[in-house]
Amino acid sequence: MFDIYRKVPKDLTQPTYTGAFISICCCVFMLFLFLSELTGFIATEIVNELYVDDPDKDSGGKIDVSLNISLPNLHCDLVGLDIQDEMGRHEVGHIENSMKVPLNNGHGCRFEGEFSINKVPGNFHVSTHSATAQPQSPDMTHIIHKLAFGEKLQVQHVRGAFNALGGANRLQSNALASHDYILKIVPTVYEDLGGKQRFSYQYTVANKEYVAYSHTGRIIPAIWFRYDLSPITVKYTERRQPFYRFITTICAIIGGTFTVAGIIDSCIFTASEAWKKIQIGKMS
């Protein structure tokens, strides 16, 4: 009496070709939906959100910077990196974790450096300020290969401006011109399925080119990177569909498909029987 799945004896059922066709289509359709849901269950979804916070509080108020720039018309002895900010830092000729590679038979230079900046507005610039003797006409035409902040994120489905200046080519600009790159740095957090977080920074950039004169009337060009931090943090989180939701969806697919297919088969069978009765009535 408690059986809600009452059985109908087989001798009271009637198989039809229409029912067989609908059954096959029903199974194929359910298999397609099942595979689609299985693919979605296995795949990882990346959700992003925005909030106001300083995510990397363990960094000691520092941001790691990676810079790779080529100056094909400036000797390596003249190239230097200067760093200054609103906390009073003023460093001329930063050399720690940096490397200079001669280009064009020594007439040019590629500067590669990794350094840290404070989480306050400031700037760092490539110039000849640290050289013992200033050249008469320094050529600051350049190519920026890389400028990145924080950890490197290699995630396939995350698109962002982590190296917005990568590939910037200023070889055709005025040789004596200074270049100002104004950066707005946006903290970015990536959290994987295991809960591990990686901290990086995206940035937007605007630039201008101008000729600057010193108080002595000489032209001393430089490549300036002026930065400020955004209070908004972007967070990417890896998520996977819960197993209970996957099972619920599969049950809905099976039950819904069988129900709809049963209604269609019942309508076709009823219409077919009615048509047979009409034909018998005409014949009689």
XYZ file of N, CA and C in Angstrom:
852
model
N 0.823 -1.205 0.000
C 0.000 0.000 0.000
C 0.869 1.273 0.000
N 2.157 1.117 0.418
C 3.017 2.291 0.446
C 3.793 2.466 -0.861
N 3.615 1.575 -1.816
C 4.352 1.642 -3.075
C 3.742 2.722 -3.972
N 4.500 3.805 -4.189
C 3.989 4.865 -5.066
C 4.407 4.617 -6.516
N 5.221 3.569 -6.726
C 5.627 3.221 -8.075
C 4.887 1.949 -8.487
N 3.599 2.069 -8.676
C 2.788 0.907 -9.062
C 3.191 0.425 -10.458
N 3.201 -0.885 -10.625
C 3.627 -1.486 -11.880
C 2.413 -1.894 -12.714
N 2.564 -1.688 -14.023
C 1.530 -2.111 -14.961
C 1.972 -3.414 -15.612
N 1.145 -4.464 -15.599
C 1.531 -5.732 -16.228
C 1.879 -5.542 -17.695
N 2.876 -6.282 -18.147
C 3.326 -6.113 -19.524
C 2.263 -6.468 -20.552
N 1.348 -7.417 -20.178
C 0.329 -7.794 -21.146
C -0.723 -6.707 -21.337
N -0.668 -5.647 -20.494
C -1.604 -4.535 -20.648
C -0.957 -3.343 -21.359
N 0.320 -3.462 -21.723
C 1.000 -2.382 -22.428
C 1.112 -2.709 -23.903
N 1.244 -1.653 -24.700
C 1.291 -1.838 -26.142
C 2.480 -1.070 -26.731
N 3.506 -1.755 -27.227
C 4.639 -1.061 -27.856
C 4.241 -0.544 -29.234
N 4.803 0.616 -29.594
C 4.538 1.204 -30.905
C 5.853 1.680 -31.510
N 5.865 1.804 -32.837
C 7.050 2.329 -33.514
C 7.297 3.792 -33.141
N 6.196 4.516 -32.969
C 6.335 5.930 -32.566
C 6.980 6.036 -31.190
N 6.530 5.178 -30.277
C 7.107 5.174 -28.933
C 8.578 4.811 -28.957
N 8.944 3.853 -29.829
C 10.354 3.464 -29.935
C 11.202 4.625 -30.450
N 10.689 5.332 -31.455
C 11.428 6.477 -32.011
C 11.595 7.582 -30.970
N 10.507 7.873 -30.253
C 10.583 8.912 -29.216
C 11.540 8.482 -28.102
N 11.534 7.189 -27.748
C 12.424 6.688 -26.694
C 13.894 6.856 -27.070
N 14.215 6.537 -28.352
C 15.603 6.691 -28.810
C 16.019 8.156 -28.787
N 15.136 9.018 -29.295
C 15.434 10.460 -29.283
C 15.591 10.965 -27.853
N 14.749 10.440 -26.968
C 14.797 10.831 -25.564
C 16.135 10.451 -24.939
N 16.626 9.248 -25.216
C 17.906 8.794 -24.659
C 19.075 9.604 -25.207
N 19.037 9.901 -26.514
C 20.106 10.699 -27.124
C 20.122 12.100 -26.530
N 18.918 12.676 -26.367
C 18.820 14.022 -25.807
C 19.322 14.055 -24.360
N 18.961 13.050 -23.565
C 19.419 12.997 -22.174
C 20.929 12.815 -22.100
N 21.485 12.002 -23.010
C 22.933 11.806 -23.026
C 23.654 13.107 -23.346
N 23.110 13.859 -24.311
C 23.719 15.143 -24.674
C 23.693 16.114 -23.491
N 22.553 16.208 -22.819
C 22.452 17.108 -21.676
C 23.337 16.650 -20.518
N 23.411 15.329 -20.330
C 24.266 14.801 -19.254
C 25.732 15.159 -19.493
N 26.196 14.972 -20.731
C 27.593 15.292 -21.044
C 27.858 16.792 -20.905
N 26.867 17.606 -21.287
C 27.030 19.056 -21.143
C 27.156 19.442 -19.681
N 26.312 18.861 -18.832
C 26.368 19.157 -17.404
C 27.646 18.610 -16.773
N 28.098 17.444 -17.234
C 29.333 16.868 -16.704
C 30.535 17.746 -17.038
N 30.550 18.276 -18.272
C 31.628 19.185 -18.660
C 31.623 20.434 -17.791
N 30.420 20.984 -17.546
C 30.315 22.158 -16.695
C 30.705 21.873 -15.258
N 30.434 20.658 -14.776
C 30.784 20.294 -13.405
C 32.285 20.146 -13.231
N 32.943 19.567 -14.233
C 34.387 19.362 -14.156
C 35.134 20.678 -14.327
N 34.632 21.555 -15.208
C 35.321 22.811 -15.486
C 35.324 23.727 -14.266
N 36.315 24.596 -14.234
C 36.456 25.561 -13.139
C 35.915 26.913 -13.583
N 35.086 27.488 -12.767
C 34.522 28.810 -13.037
C 35.310 29.860 -12.257
N 35.594 30.971 -12.912
C 36.318 32.062 -12.261
C 35.364 33.228 -12.058
N 35.149 33.578 -10.799
C 34.247 34.662 -10.429
C 35.077 35.847 -9.953
N 34.713 37.047 -10.391
C 35.461 38.221 -9.943
C 34.556 39.149 -9.153
N 35.163 39.884 -8.236
C 34.441 40.823 -7.395
C 35.335 42.006 -7.078
N 34.721 43.111 -6.674
C 35.440 44.324 -6.321
C 35.140 44.686 -4.868
N 36.145 45.131 -4.158
C 35.933 45.605 -2.796
C 37.059 46.566 -2.420
N 36.848 47.322 -1.357
C 37.828 48.295 -0.897
C 38.635 47.685 0.244
N 39.935 47.479 0.013
C 40.789 46.879 1.036
C 42.216 46.836 0.515
N 43.153 46.622 1.444
C 44.539 46.335 1.076
C 44.730 44.833 1.247
N 44.724 44.054 0.153
C 44.689 42.597 0.283
C 45.968 41.986 0.839
N 47.124 42.506 0.416
C 48.401 41.902 0.806
C 48.985 42.659 1.996
N 48.398 42.418 3.172
C 48.839 43.143 4.369
C 50.175 42.634 4.892
N 50.612 41.452 4.437
C 51.870 40.878 4.906
C 53.073 41.322 4.078
N 52.843 42.208 3.123
C 53.941 42.629 2.245
C 54.813 43.703 2.871
N 54.437 44.192 4.049
C 55.217 45.250 4.681
C 55.070 46.591 3.995
N 53.949 46.790 3.315
C 53.733 48.062 2.622
C 54.568 48.233 1.374
N 55.033 47.105 0.783
C 55.880 47.145 -0.403
C 55.188 46.481 -1.591
N 55.575 46.907 -2.775
C 55.107 46.298 -4.021
C 56.338 45.960 -4.852
N 56.442 44.714 -5.284
C 57.560 44.301 -6.138
C 57.310 44.774 -7.572
N 58.363 45.262 -8.191
C 58.277 45.778 -9.553
C 59.299 45.058 -10.414
N 58.900 44.727 -11.640
C 59.801 44.119 -12.615
C 59.809 44.997 -13.864
N 60.996 45.496 -14.226
C 61.125 46.416 -15.360
C 62.161 45.891 -16.340
N 61.799 45.900 -17.625
C 62.713 45.504 -18.698
C 62.530 46.509 -19.835
N 63.561 47.308 -20.079
C 63.453 48.379 -21.073
C 64.745 48.476 -21.870
N 64.613 48.736 -23.161
C 65.776 48.883 -24.040
C 65.890 50.322 -24.514
N 67.103 50.855 -24.432
C 67.426 52.176 -24.971
C 68.532 51.981 -25.997
N 68.203 51.801 -27.265
C 69.196 51.394 -28.271
C 70.220 52.472 -28.612
N 70.030 53.713 -28.123
C 70.953 54.791 -28.469
C 71.559 55.466 -27.243
N 71.627 54.732 -26.124
C 72.204 55.291 -24.903
C 73.136 54.259 -24.264
N 74.351 54.665 -24.003
C 75.369 53.759 -23.461
C 74.985 53.307 -22.048
N 75.348 52.065 -21.702
C 74.983 51.500 -20.399
C 75.577 52.285 -19.229
N 76.737 52.917 -19.438
C 77.342 53.692 -18.352
C 76.493 54.899 -17.968
N 75.618 55.317 -18.863
C 74.795 56.496 -18.605
C 73.420 56.158 -18.049
N 73.009 54.905 -18.202
C 71.645 54.503 -17.812
C 71.588 54.235 -16.312
N 70.581 54.783 -15.672
C 70.383 54.540 -14.252
C 68.915 54.585 -13.885
N 68.582 54.007 -12.730
C 67.210 53.993 -12.235
C 67.144 54.781 -10.929
N 66.233 55.721 -10.878
C 66.027 56.538 -9.679
C 64.617 56.285 -9.150
N 64.492 56.244 -7.808
C 63.216 55.952 -7.158
C 62.948 57.013 -6.099
N 61.736 57.548 -6.075
C 61.360 58.488 -5.038
C 59.857 58.412 -4.801
N 59.439 58.753 -3.577
C 58.015 58.703 -3.263
C 57.688 59.707 -2.169
N 56.413 59.726 -1.760
C 55.934 60.702 -0.795
C 56.322 60.358 0.644
N 56.927 59.206 0.866
C 57.406 58.862 2.197
C 58.837 59.361 2.435
N 59.371 60.067 1.476
C 60.704 60.634 1.614
C 61.807 59.817 0.982
N 61.465 58.732 0.358
C 62.496 57.930 -0.302
C 63.008 58.677 -1.530
N 64.307 58.740 -1.678
C 64.916 59.352 -2.851
C 66.225 58.627 -3.126
N 66.164 57.696 -4.043
C 67.313 56.839 -4.353
C 67.731 57.086 -5.793
N 68.973 57.484 -5.971
C 69.514 57.767 -7.297
C 70.493 56.657 -7.675
N 70.279 56.079 -8.864
C 71.181 55.031 -9.344
C 70.983 53.707 -8.645
N 69.740 53.240 -8.557
C 69.456 51.952 -7.916
C 70.125 50.838 -8.715
N 70.879 49.987 -8.036
C 71.626 48.925 -8.730
C 71.304 47.531 -8.212
N 70.622 47.414 -7.077
C 70.340 46.094 -6.514
C 69.365 45.317 -7.400
N 69.681 44.043 -7.653
C 68.864 43.156 -8.489
C 68.603 43.760 -9.871
N 69.598 44.420 -10.421
C 69.449 45.006 -11.752
C 70.607 44.561 -12.641
N 70.384 44.664 -13.938
C 71.387 44.224 -14.901
C 71.298 45.105 -16.141
N 72.476 45.433 -16.693
C 72.544 46.209 -17.924
C 73.202 45.356 -18.999
N 72.539 45.247 -20.131
C 73.046 44.432 -21.243
C 73.323 45.352 -22.423
N 74.575 45.427 -22.882
C 74.897 46.305 -24.022
C 74.173 45.872 -25.296
N 73.757 46.870 -26.080
C 73.108 46.646 -27.362
C 73.832 47.446 -28.448
N 73.662 47.023 -29.684
C 74.204 47.775 -30.838
C 75.706 48.056 -30.676
N 76.444 46.992 -30.378
C 77.906 47.108 -30.218
C 78.303 48.109 -29.128
N 77.503 48.135 -28.059
C 77.825 48.993 -26.935
C 77.220 50.380 -26.995
N 76.577 50.734 -28.105
C 75.987 52.071 -28.237
C 74.611 52.148 -27.566
N 74.028 51.024 -27.284
C 72.720 50.998 -26.634
C 72.753 50.139 -25.385
N 71.612 50.056 -24.714
C 71.582 49.327 -23.452
C 70.177 48.796 -23.182
N 70.120 47.593 -22.630
C 68.857 47.048 -22.109
C 68.976 46.970 -20.592
N 68.051 47.602 -19.917
C 68.070 47.616 -18.456
C 67.007 46.654 -17.946
N 67.417 45.732 -17.096
C 66.495 44.806 -16.450
C 66.675 44.941 -14.946
N 65.566 45.151 -14.243
C 65.669 45.334 -12.807
C 64.437 44.858 -12.074
N 64.656 44.387 -10.859
C 63.573 44.023 -9.952
C 63.802 44.775 -8.646
N 62.812 45.544 -8.245
C 62.948 46.364 -7.049
C 61.571 46.492 -6.405
N 61.519 47.163 -5.282
C 60.253 47.334 -4.579
C 59.979 48.817 -4.373
N 58.689 49.147 -4.342
C 58.261 50.518 -4.088
C 57.293 50.505 -2.916
N 57.168 51.630 -2.252
C 56.221 51.758 -1.143
C 54.807 51.955 -1.680
N 53.848 51.566 -0.865
C 52.448 51.699 -1.275
C 51.934 53.114 -1.029
N 52.645 54.063 -1.596
C 52.265 55.471 -1.556
C 52.559 56.052 -2.939
N 51.930 57.162 -3.302
C 52.231 57.772 -4.600
C 53.706 58.132 -4.723
N 54.244 57.941 -5.888
C 55.646 58.249 -6.125
C 55.992 58.034 -7.583
N 57.268 57.867 -7.862
C 57.702 57.621 -9.233
C 59.047 56.908 -9.223
N 59.338 56.250 -10.321
C 60.686 55.765 -10.606
C 60.964 56.121 -12.057
N 62.182 56.433 -12.369
C 62.482 56.888 -13.718
C 63.850 56.406 -14.170
N 63.941 56.149 -15.455
C 65.195 55.775 -16.105
C 65.787 57.051 -16.691
N 67.024 57.366 -16.303
C 67.628 58.633 -16.719
C 69.139 58.521 -16.676
N 69.771 59.672 -16.925
C 71.234 59.756 -16.826
C 71.647 60.494 -15.557
N 70.730 60.664 -14.613
C 70.999 61.448 -13.408
C 72.137 60.862 -12.567
N 72.297 59.560 -12.596
C 73.319 58.924 -11.762
C 74.670 58.818 -12.457
N 74.757 59.256 -13.705
C 76.025 59.165 -14.438
C 77.030 60.180 -13.891
N 78.308 59.815 -13.889
C 79.348 60.715 -13.366
C 79.506 61.949 -14.245
N 79.310 61.775 -15.546
C 79.387 62.904 -16.475
C 78.156 62.874 -17.372
N 77.446 63.987 -17.426
C 76.225 64.049 -18.206
C 76.549 64.205 -19.695
N 75.889 63.420 -20.544
C 76.120 63.543 -21.989
C 75.529 64.839 -22.532
N 76.027 65.245 -23.677
C 75.563 66.486 -24.281
C 74.137 66.349 -24.823
N 73.852 65.227 -25.443
C 72.517 65.038 -26.055
C 72.077 63.582 -25.859
N 71.604 63.239 -24.670
C 71.166 61.853 -24.420
C 69.911 61.516 -25.225
N 69.925 60.348 -25.809
C 68.818 59.878 -26.640
C 67.977 58.904 -25.813
N 66.751 59.322 -25.469
C 65.904 58.501 -24.601
C 64.844 57.732 -25.375
N 65.014 57.549 -26.679
C 64.098 56.673 -27.409
C 64.224 55.261 -26.846
N 63.112 54.541 -26.769
C 63.150 53.285 -26.025
C 62.034 52.343 -26.450
N 62.172 51.111 -25.997
C 61.132 50.084 -26.110
C 60.950 49.466 -24.722
N 59.718 49.422 -24.247
C 59.438 48.794 -22.960
C 58.999 47.358 -23.222
N 59.791 46.412 -22.765
C 59.441 45.005 -22.952
C 58.493 44.525 -21.849
N 58.733 45.016 -20.643
C 57.918 44.548 -19.520
C 57.925 45.575 -18.402
N 56.742 45.823 -17.855
C 56.604 46.550 -16.601
C 55.445 45.895 -15.858
N 55.764 45.175 -14.787
C 54.756 44.419 -14.048
C 54.961 44.615 -12.559
N 53.856 44.481 -11.811
C 53.883 44.671 -10.368
C 53.371 43.401 -9.685
N 54.004 43.029 -8.576
C 53.547 41.885 -7.798
C 53.885 40.557 -8.445
N 53.191 39.513 -7.980
C 53.427 38.169 -8.503
C 52.914 38.039 -9.931
N 53.538 37.137 -10.658
C 53.119 36.871 -12.025
C 51.973 35.880 -12.020
N 50.871 36.239 -12.666
C 49.710 35.358 -12.754
C 49.658 34.758 -14.149
N 49.712 33.435 -14.231
C 49.576 32.732 -15.498
C 48.312 31.884 -15.438
N 47.189 32.547 -15.577
C 45.891 31.891 -15.526
C 45.203 32.112 -16.868
N 44.739 31.036 -17.456
C 44.254 31.080 -18.829
C 43.037 31.989 -18.993
N 42.096 31.926 -18.066
C 40.831 32.621 -18.256
C 40.780 33.984 -17.569
N 41.907 34.464 -17.083
C 41.941 35.778 -16.446
C 42.625 36.757 -17.394
N 41.864 37.728 -17.837
C 42.417 38.756 -18.703
C 42.520 40.058 -17.920
N 43.643 40.697 -18.040
C 43.825 41.935 -17.320
C 45.049 42.680 -17.817
N 45.206 43.908 -17.353
C 46.318 44.754 -17.782
C 47.477 44.599 -16.805
N 48.035 43.392 -16.738
C 49.152 43.134 -15.838
C 50.478 43.640 -16.416
N 50.536 43.780 -17.722
C 51.734 44.301 -18.396
C 51.285 45.263 -19.490
N 50.564 46.295 -19.063
C 49.920 47.192 -20.020
C 50.919 47.919 -20.912
N 52.130 48.148 -20.426
C 53.136 48.865 -21.218
C 54.048 47.929 -22.007
N 53.827 46.635 -21.883
C 54.653 45.692 -22.629
C 54.526 45.912 -24.126
N 55.645 46.120 -24.801
C 55.640 46.346 -26.245
C 55.551 47.802 -26.650
N 55.497 48.726 -25.679
C 55.436 50.148 -26.012
C 56.707 50.569 -26.750
N 56.553 51.146 -27.936
C 57.689 51.488 -28.799
C 57.739 53.002 -28.992
N 58.833 53.608 -28.520
C 59.000 55.057 -28.669
C 60.294 55.368 -29.435
N 60.644 54.493 -30.381
C 61.869 54.687 -31.152
C 61.751 55.842 -32.143
N 60.523 56.187 -32.526
C 60.333 57.250 -33.510
C 60.073 58.608 -32.869
N 60.141 58.681 -31.574
C 59.872 59.942 -30.891
C 61.112 60.836 -30.897
N 60.955 62.061 -30.403
C 62.065 63.015 -30.309
C 63.137 62.457 -29.374
N 64.378 62.416 -29.835
C 65.465 61.814 -29.041
C 65.685 62.548 -27.727
N 65.439 63.848 -27.680
C 65.685 64.646 -26.484
C 64.433 64.810 -25.624
N 63.366 64.135 -25.980
C 62.111 64.296 -25.251
C 62.083 63.424 -24.001
N 61.439 63.943 -22.966
C 61.136 63.145 -21.780
C 59.780 62.475 -21.989
N 59.614 61.337 -21.328
C 58.364 60.577 -21.453
C 57.767 60.385 -20.064
N 56.529 60.749 -19.942
C 55.803 60.585 -18.682
C 54.761 59.490 -18.855
N 54.864 58.442 -18.050
C 53.836 57.397 -18.008
C 53.136 57.508 -16.656
N 51.859 57.857 -16.699
C 51.088 58.009 -15.463
C 50.301 56.724 -15.247
N 50.609 56.029 -14.149
C 50.053 54.705 -13.888
C 49.058 54.758 -12.736
N 47.948 54.078 -12.909
C 46.990 53.858 -11.819
C 47.012 52.369 -11.509
N 47.587 52.018 -10.351
C 47.803 50.617 -10.003
C 46.612 50.079 -9.230
N 46.101 48.926 -9.659
C 44.926 48.302 -9.055
C 45.337 46.969 -8.421
N 45.240 46.819 -7.102
C 45.568 45.531 -6.461
C 44.669 44.415 -6.982
N 45.257 43.255 -7.199
C 44.533 42.115 -7.754
C 44.883 40.861 -6.963
N 43.846 40.105 -6.584
C 44.026 38.869 -5.820
C 43.458 37.714 -6.629
N 44.203 36.611 -6.689
C 43.710 35.392 -7.334
C 43.701 34.260 -6.305
N 42.534 33.677 -6.104
C 42.388 32.588 -5.136
C 41.976 31.313 -5.865
N 42.811 30.254 -5.732
C 42.514 29.006 -6.425
C 41.548 28.143 -5.610
N 41.273 26.943 -6.123
C 40.300 26.063 -5.461
C 40.762 25.643 -4.068
N 42.061 25.580 -3.861
C 42.589 25.189 -2.557
C 42.618 26.322 -1.549
N 42.190 27.521 -1.951
C 42.185 28.657 -1.043
C 43.487 29.439 -1.017
N 44.486 29.030 -1.828
C 45.753 29.755 -1.869
C 45.588 31.038 -2.656
N 46.114 32.124 -2.104
C 45.979 33.427 -2.737
C 47.310 33.891 -3.311
N 47.227 34.525 -4.482
C 48.382 35.173 -5.087
C 48.034 36.635 -5.318
N 49.027 37.491 -5.079
C 48.785 38.924 -5.120
C 49.552 39.540 -6.284
N 48.826 40.214 -7.120
C 49.430 40.897 -8.256
C 48.787 42.274 -8.380
N 49.168 42.988 -9.436
C 48.635 44.339 -9.641
C 48.436 44.568 -11.131
N 47.262 45.068 -11.473
C 47.022 45.549 -12.817
C 47.209 47.063 -12.810
N 47.309 47.639 -13.990
C 47.422 49.093 -14.023
C 46.937 49.641 -15.368
N 46.410 50.852 -15.283
C 46.078 51.613 -16.484
C 47.183 52.643 -16.690
N 47.299 53.139 -17.900
C 48.420 54.039 -18.198
C 47.982 55.136 -19.163
N 48.473 56.318 -18.909
C 48.385 57.436 -19.843
C 49.797 57.989 -20.000
N 50.100 58.558 -21.157
C 51.475 59.021 -21.353
C 51.499 60.343 -22.110
N 52.560 61.068 -21.884
C 52.795 62.304 -22.620
C 54.287 62.441 -22.900
N 54.607 63.241 -23.904
C 55.999 63.444 -24.323
C 56.265 64.936 -24.372
N 57.396 65.360 -23.815
C 57.704 66.787 -23.762
C 59.217 66.967 -23.648
N 59.676 68.155 -23.902
C 61.094 68.497 -23.769
C 61.257 69.312 -22.491
N 62.106 68.814 -21.563
C 62.297 69.457 -20.262
C 63.694 70.080 -20.202
N 63.742 71.301 -19.663
C 65.006 72.011 -19.511
C 65.363 72.103 -18.032
N 66.656 71.972 -17.715
C 67.114 72.141 -16.343
C 67.294 73.629 -16.045
N 67.668 73.950 -14.794
C 67.834 75.349 -14.415
C 69.032 75.997 -15.117
N 69.918 75.158 -15.675
C 71.060 75.691 -16.422
C 70.759 75.855 -17.899
N 69.547 75.458 -18.288
C 69.167 75.586 -19.690
C 69.445 74.356 -20.520
N 70.050 73.331 -19.917
C 70.321 72.100 -20.648
C 69.078 71.212 -20.687
N 69.023 70.387 -21.726
C 67.937 69.424 -21.851
C 68.393 68.105 -21.236
N 67.702 67.667 -20.179
C 68.045 66.400 -19.532
C 66.792 65.519 -19.562
N 66.631 64.731 -20.608
C 65.424 63.909 -20.717
C 65.457 62.709 -19.779
N 64.282 62.157 -19.518
C 64.160 60.972 -18.661
C 62.871 60.243 -19.036
N 62.775 59.005 -18.579
C 61.562 58.194 -18.775
C 60.935 58.013 -17.400
N 59.829 58.703 -17.164
C 59.197 58.735 -15.853
C 58.032 57.756 -15.785
N 57.954 57.050 -14.680
C 56.799 56.197 -14.370
C 56.204 56.711 -13.053
N 55.174 57.524 -13.159
C 54.543 58.107 -11.977
C 53.329 57.251 -11.621
N 53.246 56.808 -10.390
C 52.216 55.844 -10.020
C 51.417 56.307 -8.811
N 50.197 55.822 -8.758
C 49.317 56.009 -7.617
C 48.504 54.735 -7.480
N 48.075 54.412 -6.255
C 47.351 53.168 -6.012
C 45.854 53.414 -5.911
N 45.102 52.505 -6.492
C 43.650 52.560 -6.372
C 43.214 51.874 -5.079
N 42.188 52.407 -4.391
C 41.692 51.741 -3.184
C 40.837 50.510 -3.492
N 40.469 50.360 -4.751
C 39.626 49.234 -5.161
C 40.494 48.020 -5.458
N 40.117 46.872 -4.899
C 40.816 45.616 -5.149
C 39.950 44.709 -6.030
N 40.582 44.088 -7.012
C 39.905 43.110 -7.870
C 40.290 41.715 -7.388
N 39.283 40.883 -7.152
C 39.550 39.518 -6.687
C 38.948 38.502 -7.648
N 39.783 37.551 -8.081
C 39.345 36.434 -8.916
C 39.343 35.176 -8.053
N 38.243 34.465 -8.066
C 38.110 33.261 -7.243
C 37.724 32.079 -8.116
N 38.480 30.987 -7.991
C 38.126 29.754 -8.693
C 37.006 29.039 -7.943
N 35.984 28.641 -8.675
C 34.880 27.909 -8.064
C 34.480 26.740 -8.958
N 33.948 25.722 -8.313
C 33.450 24.557 -9.051
C 32.031 24.276 -8.581
N 31.200 23.849 -9.504
C 29.802 23.581 -9.177
C 29.693 22.519 -8.082
N 28.891 22.755 -7.038
C 28.740 21.751 -5.973
C 28.171 20.446 -6.514
N 28.561 19.332 -5.886
C 28.126 18.024 -6.362
C 26.612 17.843 -6.238
N 26.029 18.380 -5.153
C 24.588 18.227 -4.970
C 23.815 18.946 -6.080
N 24.360 20.073 -6.560
C 23.688 20.790 -7.642
C 23.796 20.007 -8.947
N 24.931 19.328 -9.131
C 25.101 18.496 -10.323
C 24.094 17.351 -10.317
N 23.938 16.669 -9.158
C 22.972 15.568 -9.053
C 21.548 16.071 -9.265
N 21.234 17.232 -8.692
C 19.892 17.809 -8.854
C 19.603 18.088 -10.323
N 20.571 18.624 -11.014
C 20.394 18.933 -12.436
C 20.201 17.667 -13.258
N 20.991 16.624 -12.951
C 20.862 15.361 -13.684
C 19.471 14.758 -13.474
N 18.991 14.770 -12.211
C 17.648 14.252 -11.931
C 16.583 15.052 -12.670
N 16.774 16.374 -12.722
C 15.821 17.224 -13.437
C 15.825 16.916 -14.930
N 17.014 16.664 -15.480
C 17.113 16.327 -16.903
C 16.381 15.031 -17.196
N 16.667 13.999 -16.380
C 16.046 12.688 -16.619
C 14.533 12.759 -16.443
N 14.108 13.309 -15.306
C 12.669 13.380 -15.045
C 11.932 14.250 -16.032
N 12.486 15.418 -16.339
C 11.827 16.329 -17.279
C 11.748 15.759 -18.672
N 12.831 15.123 -19.118
C 12.840 14.550 -20.465
C 11.831 13.416 -20.585
N 11.805 12.518 -19.581
C 10.839 11.409 -19.615
C 9.408 11.932 -19.581
N 9.157 12.945 -18.782
C 7.804 13.489 -18.673
C 7.344 14.103 -19.987
N 8.195 14.954 -20.566
C 7.838 15.606 -21.832
C 7.692 14.580 -22.943
N 8.643 13.613 -22.971
C 8.551 12.576 -24.000
C 7.292 11.742 -23.823
N 6.908 11.454 -22.570
C 5.681 10.701 -22.317
C 4.444 11.448 -22.773
N 4.428 12.768 -22.543
C 3.293 13.575 -22.996
C 3.199 13.571 -24.514
N 4.349 13.733 -25.185
C 4.350 13.729 -26.647
C 3.884 12.381 -27.181
N 4.425 11.286 -26.604
C 4.041 9.956 -27.056
C 2.558 9.701 -26.814
N 2.054 10.167 -25.656
C 0.640 9.971 -25.346
C -0.246 10.730 -26.321
N 0.139 11.940 -26.646
C -0.654 12.725 -27.602
C -0.666 12.077 -28.974
N 0.522 11.615 -29.416
C 0.590 10.966 -30.730
C -0.221 9.685 -30.734
N -0.099 8.894 -29.656
C -0.852 7.630 -29.592
C -2.357 7.890 -29.560
N -2.800 8.862 -28.773
C -4.237 9.181 -28.692
C -4.758 9.659 -30.037
N -3.967 10.513 -30.700
C -4.391 11.009 -32.011
C -4.455 9.871 -33.019
N -3.472 8.951 -32.928
C -3.457 7.818 -33.851
C -4.667 6.908 -33.649
N -5.004 6.627 -32.375
C -6.170 5.785 -32.095
C -7.452 6.457 -32.546
N -7.542 7.781 -32.332
C -8.746 8.503 -32.768
C -8.882 8.466 -34.281
N -7.736 8.599 -34.970
C -7.770 8.564 -36.431
C -8.204 7.180 -36.933
N -7.741 6.124 -36.236
C -8.147 4.767 -36.629
C -9.657 4.584 -36.456
N -10.211 5.105 -35.375
C -11.639 4.987 -35.121
C -12.449 5.729 -36.186
N -11.903 6.888 -36.583
C -12.588 7.654 -37.632
C -12.577 6.883 -38.937
N -11.452 6.255 -39.259
C -11.375 5.488 -40.492
C -12.302 4.265 -40.467
N -12.357 3.619 -39.274
C -13.266 2.462 -39.156
C -14.717 2.917 -39.300
N -15.042 4.073 -38.709
C -16.409 4.612 -38.811
C -16.778 4.900 -40.263
N -15.838 5.410 -41.035
C -16.113 5.708 -42.457
C -16.330 4.440 -43.236
N -15.520 3.431 -42.904
C -15.649 2.170 -43.649
C -16.965 1.481 -43.339
N -17.434 1.588 -42.095
C -18.681 0.940 -41.741
C -19.883 1.723 -42.243
